[in-house]
Amino acid sequence: MAENKKRPKPIPPKPPKRKREYPLFNWLNKFLPLDRVFGDNLPGHEERLPVKYFYYFGWVVILLVAYERIGFQSEQYVRNSIKLKKEVDDLRAEYTSIHSEYMKSRKQSVVIEKVKTEGLEENLMPPKKIVIKQVEE
């Protein structure tokens, strides 16, 4: 009697490899003649840069733009901080000068001169303390 053997499954044929599509590259190619620089390595056109490197090139460009933007923002931050520091120093100097003028105007000699124009005079006798004794009931 014959033995039952498992039949091997037939291997389906592989579909032919399709050429990879690059939608961004195809869109840009409408506006810029990038076929001359980027293209497939066809016989006789080996000096062309393959399309597969186009996305890496774009990624590097994006990174460089981001790097420059970050550098510009940091320089702008430093410029603003220096400007604010100068402004704070100016305000501190103005406060010090106004405060010193105010302290000078509180001196007794300056106050006496200002009050003389209104007809008041300085009292030369010291004040006396009045003490009231409480009467016990």
Short mmCIF file of C-alpha atoms in Angstrom, two decimals:
data_model
loop_
_atom_site.label_atom_id
_atom_site.label_comp_id
_atom_site.label_asym_id
_atom_site.label_seq_id
_atom_site.Cartn_x
_atom_site.Cartn_y
_atom_site.Cartn_z
CA MET A 1 0.00 0.00 0.00
CA ALA A 2 1.20 3.53 -0.75
CA GLU A 3 2.13 5.93 1.99
CA ASN A 4 0.43 9.26 2.40
CA LYS A 5 2.96 12.00 1.93
CA LYS A 6 2.47 15.71 2.33
CA ARG A 7 2.71 17.48 -0.96
CA PRO A 8 4.85 20.58 -0.95
CA LYS A 9 2.89 23.75 -1.59
CA PRO A 10 3.78 25.37 -4.84
CA ILE A 11 5.79 28.58 -4.36
CA PRO A 12 4.05 31.46 -6.10
CA PRO A 13 6.27 33.39 -8.47
CA LYS A 14 7.64 36.66 -7.14
CA PRO A 15 6.09 39.73 -8.68
CA PRO A 16 8.53 41.74 -10.73
CA LYS A 17 10.23 44.55 -8.81
CA ARG A 18 8.64 47.86 -9.47
CA LYS A 19 10.66 50.98 -9.72
CA ARG A 20 10.42 52.92 -6.45
CA GLU A 21 8.32 56.08 -6.69
CA TYR A 22 9.47 59.31 -5.09
CA PRO A 23 6.39 61.56 -4.95
CA LEU A 24 8.22 64.59 -3.53
CA PHE A 25 10.88 64.32 -6.17
CA ASN A 26 8.27 63.97 -8.92
CA TRP A 27 6.45 67.06 -7.64
CA LEU A 28 9.65 69.13 -7.49
CA ASN A 29 10.63 67.91 -10.93
CA LYS A 30 7.64 69.81 -12.36
CA PHE A 31 9.21 73.11 -11.27
CA LEU A 32 12.95 72.43 -11.28
CA PRO A 33 14.86 70.29 -13.77
CA LEU A 34 16.21 67.94 -11.12
CA ASP A 35 16.40 65.03 -13.57
CA ARG A 36 19.80 66.26 -14.68
CA VAL A 37 21.26 66.01 -11.17
CA PHE A 38 19.19 63.26 -9.58
CA GLY A 39 18.28 60.20 -11.52
CA ASP A 40 18.67 56.48 -11.74
CA ASN A 41 22.06 55.06 -12.57
CA LEU A 42 21.32 54.12 -16.12
CA PRO A 43 24.05 52.94 -18.47
CA GLY A 44 25.81 56.00 -19.75
CA HIS A 45 24.48 58.20 -16.91
CA GLU A 46 26.62 56.95 -14.02
CA GLU A 47 27.67 60.46 -13.02
CA ARG A 48 24.15 61.28 -11.80
CA LEU A 49 23.34 61.23 -8.12
CA PRO A 50 20.77 58.54 -7.34
CA VAL A 51 17.30 59.63 -6.31
CA LYS A 52 17.49 57.61 -3.12
CA TYR A 53 19.95 60.16 -1.71
CA PHE A 54 17.57 63.05 -2.34
CA TYR A 55 15.66 62.50 0.91
CA TYR A 56 18.88 62.33 2.92
CA PHE A 57 19.99 65.56 1.31
CA GLY A 58 16.63 67.17 2.20
CA TRP A 59 16.95 65.94 5.79
CA VAL A 60 20.42 67.47 6.10
CA VAL A 61 19.13 70.77 4.70
CA ILE A 62 16.29 70.81 7.24
CA LEU A 63 18.74 70.13 10.08
CA LEU A 64 21.02 72.95 8.91
CA VAL A 65 18.11 75.39 8.76
CA ALA A 66 17.01 74.38 12.28
CA TYR A 67 20.60 74.77 13.54
CA GLU A 68 20.86 78.28 12.09
CA ARG A 69 17.49 79.25 13.53
CA ILE A 70 18.49 78.09 17.01
CA GLY A 71 21.76 80.03 16.71
CA PHE A 72 19.90 83.17 15.66
CA GLN A 73 17.45 82.86 18.55
CA SER A 74 20.27 82.43 21.07
CA GLU A 75 22.08 85.52 19.72
CA GLN A 76 18.83 87.48 19.92
CA TYR A 77 18.36 86.33 23.53
CA VAL A 78 21.88 87.49 24.43
CA ARG A 79 21.33 90.88 22.77
CA ASN A 80 18.05 91.37 24.65
CA SER A 81 19.61 90.39 27.97
CA ILE A 82 22.48 92.87 27.46
CA LYS A 83 19.98 95.61 26.57
CA LEU A 84 17.88 94.88 29.66
CA LYS A 85 20.97 94.82 31.87
CA LYS A 86 21.94 98.31 30.65
CA GLU A 87 18.41 99.55 31.26
CA VAL A 88 18.42 98.16 34.81
CA ASP A 89 21.78 99.83 35.50
CA ASP A 90 20.41 103.17 34.26
CA LEU A 91 17.30 102.84 36.43
CA ARG A 92 19.43 101.91 39.45
CA ALA A 93 21.60 105.01 38.94
CA GLU A 94 18.49 107.20 38.57
CA TYR A 95 17.00 105.72 41.76
CA THR A 96 20.23 106.38 43.68
CA SER A 97 20.39 110.02 42.58
CA ILE A 98 16.70 110.67 43.37
CA HIS A 99 17.05 108.94 46.75
CA SER A 100 20.09 111.03 47.69
CA GLU A 101 18.28 114.27 46.71
CA TYR A 102 15.33 113.23 48.84
CA MET A 103 17.56 112.47 51.83
CA LYS A 104 19.25 115.89 51.48
CA SER A 105 15.89 117.65 51.38
CA ARG A 106 14.95 116.08 54.74
CA LYS A 107 17.85 117.75 56.58
CA GLN A 108 16.86 120.28 59.23
CA SER A 109 18.84 123.13 57.67
CA VAL A 110 17.15 122.68 54.28
CA VAL A 111 13.68 122.43 55.84
CA ILE A 112 14.28 125.66 57.85
CA GLU A 113 15.22 127.57 54.69
CA LYS A 114 12.07 126.36 52.89
CA VAL A 115 9.82 127.24 55.85
CA LYS A 116 11.27 130.78 56.27
CA THR A 117 9.60 131.80 52.98
CA GLU A 118 6.22 131.04 54.58
CA GLY A 119 7.01 133.16 57.66
CA LEU A 120 7.74 130.39 60.14
CA GLU A 121 10.80 130.42 62.39
CA GLU A 122 12.80 127.76 64.15
CA ASN A 123 12.03 127.30 67.83
CA LEU A 124 15.29 127.67 69.77
CA MET A 125 13.89 126.51 73.11
CA PRO A 126 13.68 122.78 73.59
CA PRO A 127 10.23 121.31 74.16
CA LYS A 128 9.03 120.74 77.73
CA LYS A 129 7.42 117.59 78.94
CA ILE A 130 4.14 118.01 80.74
CA VAL A 131 3.37 115.40 83.37
CA ILE A 132 -0.09 115.14 84.92
CA LYS A 133 -0.42 113.42 88.26
CA GLN A 134 -3.53 111.37 88.72
CA VAL A 135 -5.58 112.07 91.80
CA GLU A 136 -6.54 109.02 93.81
CA GLU A 137 -10.12 108.81 94.90
#
